[in-house]
C-alpha cells in the first residue's frame, strides 16, 4: 500500500470516531431532554386544571392538546397520569374523566362536601347550586324552571339575579342539564342533574343539606330519603 493510501485511511479513522462519539453523546442527551420536556408539560397541564377549577368549568382533552406545546396522543396518557397523582397528593383533588368519547375532565374536591357544612358557611353560588339540585331530586329527578324560581324567591333569593347562574354557568359546569319543554310558548325549560353533579355529590348529601335549609330532619323526606340512602350504600359498595 502506498504512503498516500495509508495516510488517507489514518486521517479518515479519527473522523469516523468523532462522528460515532457525537452520535453516542446525542443518544445520551436526548432522554434527559425528553424528561425535562415531559415535566414541563405536566406542570402546564396542572396549572391549566387549577385555573379552570376556579371557574368550575370542565377541561376538554382537545383544549389541553392545543394549549400545551409538544403534547401528542402518544404522551397524553402519561402526562395526565402524572398530573393526576400530583393534584391528588398536593391539593386533594381527584381528576375525573367522564368517558373517553366526551373527552371532558373535572377536578373533584375530596375534602369538602355540602352535608358537612352549615349553609351559612357556603358561598351564595354554592347555596343556589345545592338548592337547585335538591329541588330536582325532590321532584323525582326533573323540575320545571318556574318551580325553581319560585323556590328561590320563597327562600329570599331573587330569581332575576340568579337565572344566568343556573341556566348558563351551572349548565356549562355540567352540574345541571336543561331541555326545552315541547310546545311551550314562550319556551320553558326542565332541569335535571348533570354529569358532574352525579359524580361529585350523592343524593343523600344534597338531601341532608336541604333538610338543614328547611329546618327538619332528613328522614322527614320519607321515600326519597330511603332512596338516597339506598343509592349511597350501592355507591359505597362499588
Coordinates of N, CA, C and O in Angstrom, one line a residue, residues 7 18 31 39 56 128 130 160 169 179 188 191 194 198 212 230:
X7 N -2.1 7.1 4.5 CA -2.4 8.4 5.1 C -3.9 8.7 5.1 O -4.5 9.2 6.0
X18 N -15.0 10.5 15.6 CA -15.7 11.7 16.1 C -17.1 11.7 15.8 O -18.0 12.1 16.7
X31 N -32.7 11.5 26.0 CA -33.7 11.1 27.0 C -33.8 12.1 28.1 O -34.9 12.4 28.6
X39 N -41.8 16.9 32.1 CA -42.0 17.6 33.3 C -42.7 19.0 33.1 O -43.6 19.4 33.8
X56 N -64.8 26.4 37.8 CA -65.7 25.2 37.8 C -66.0 24.7 36.4 O -67.0 24.0 36.3
X128 N -77.1 28.3 46.0 CA -78.1 28.2 44.9 C -77.9 26.8 44.2 O -78.9 26.2 43.8
X130 N -76.8 23.9 45.4 CA -77.3 22.8 46.2 C -78.9 22.9 46.4 O -79.5 21.8 46.4
X160 N -84.3 36.8 39.3 CA -83.7 37.6 38.2 C -82.2 37.8 38.4 O -81.5 38.0 37.4
X169 N -74.1 29.2 33.8 CA -72.9 28.7 34.4 C -73.0 27.3 34.9 O -72.1 26.5 34.7
X179 N -83.4 21.1 29.2 CA -84.1 20.8 28.0 C -85.4 21.6 27.8 O -86.1 21.8 28.8
X188 N -90.0 27.2 27.7 CA -89.7 26.9 29.1 C -88.8 25.7 29.2 O -88.8 24.9 28.3
X191 N -85.2 21.1 34.3 CA -83.8 20.9 34.8 C -83.7 19.5 35.3 O -84.6 18.9 36.0
X194 N -76.9 17.2 36.2 CA -75.8 17.0 35.1 C -74.8 15.9 35.5 O -74.8 15.4 36.7
X198 N -73.7 14.2 39.4 CA -73.9 12.8 39.8 C -72.6 12.1 40.3 O -72.7 11.1 41.1
X212 N -81.4 20.8 56.3 CA -80.9 21.9 57.2 C -81.5 23.2 56.7 O -81.9 24.1 57.6
X230 N -80.3 4.2 49.9 CA -80.0 3.0 49.2 C -79.0 3.3 48.1 O -78.1 2.5 47.9

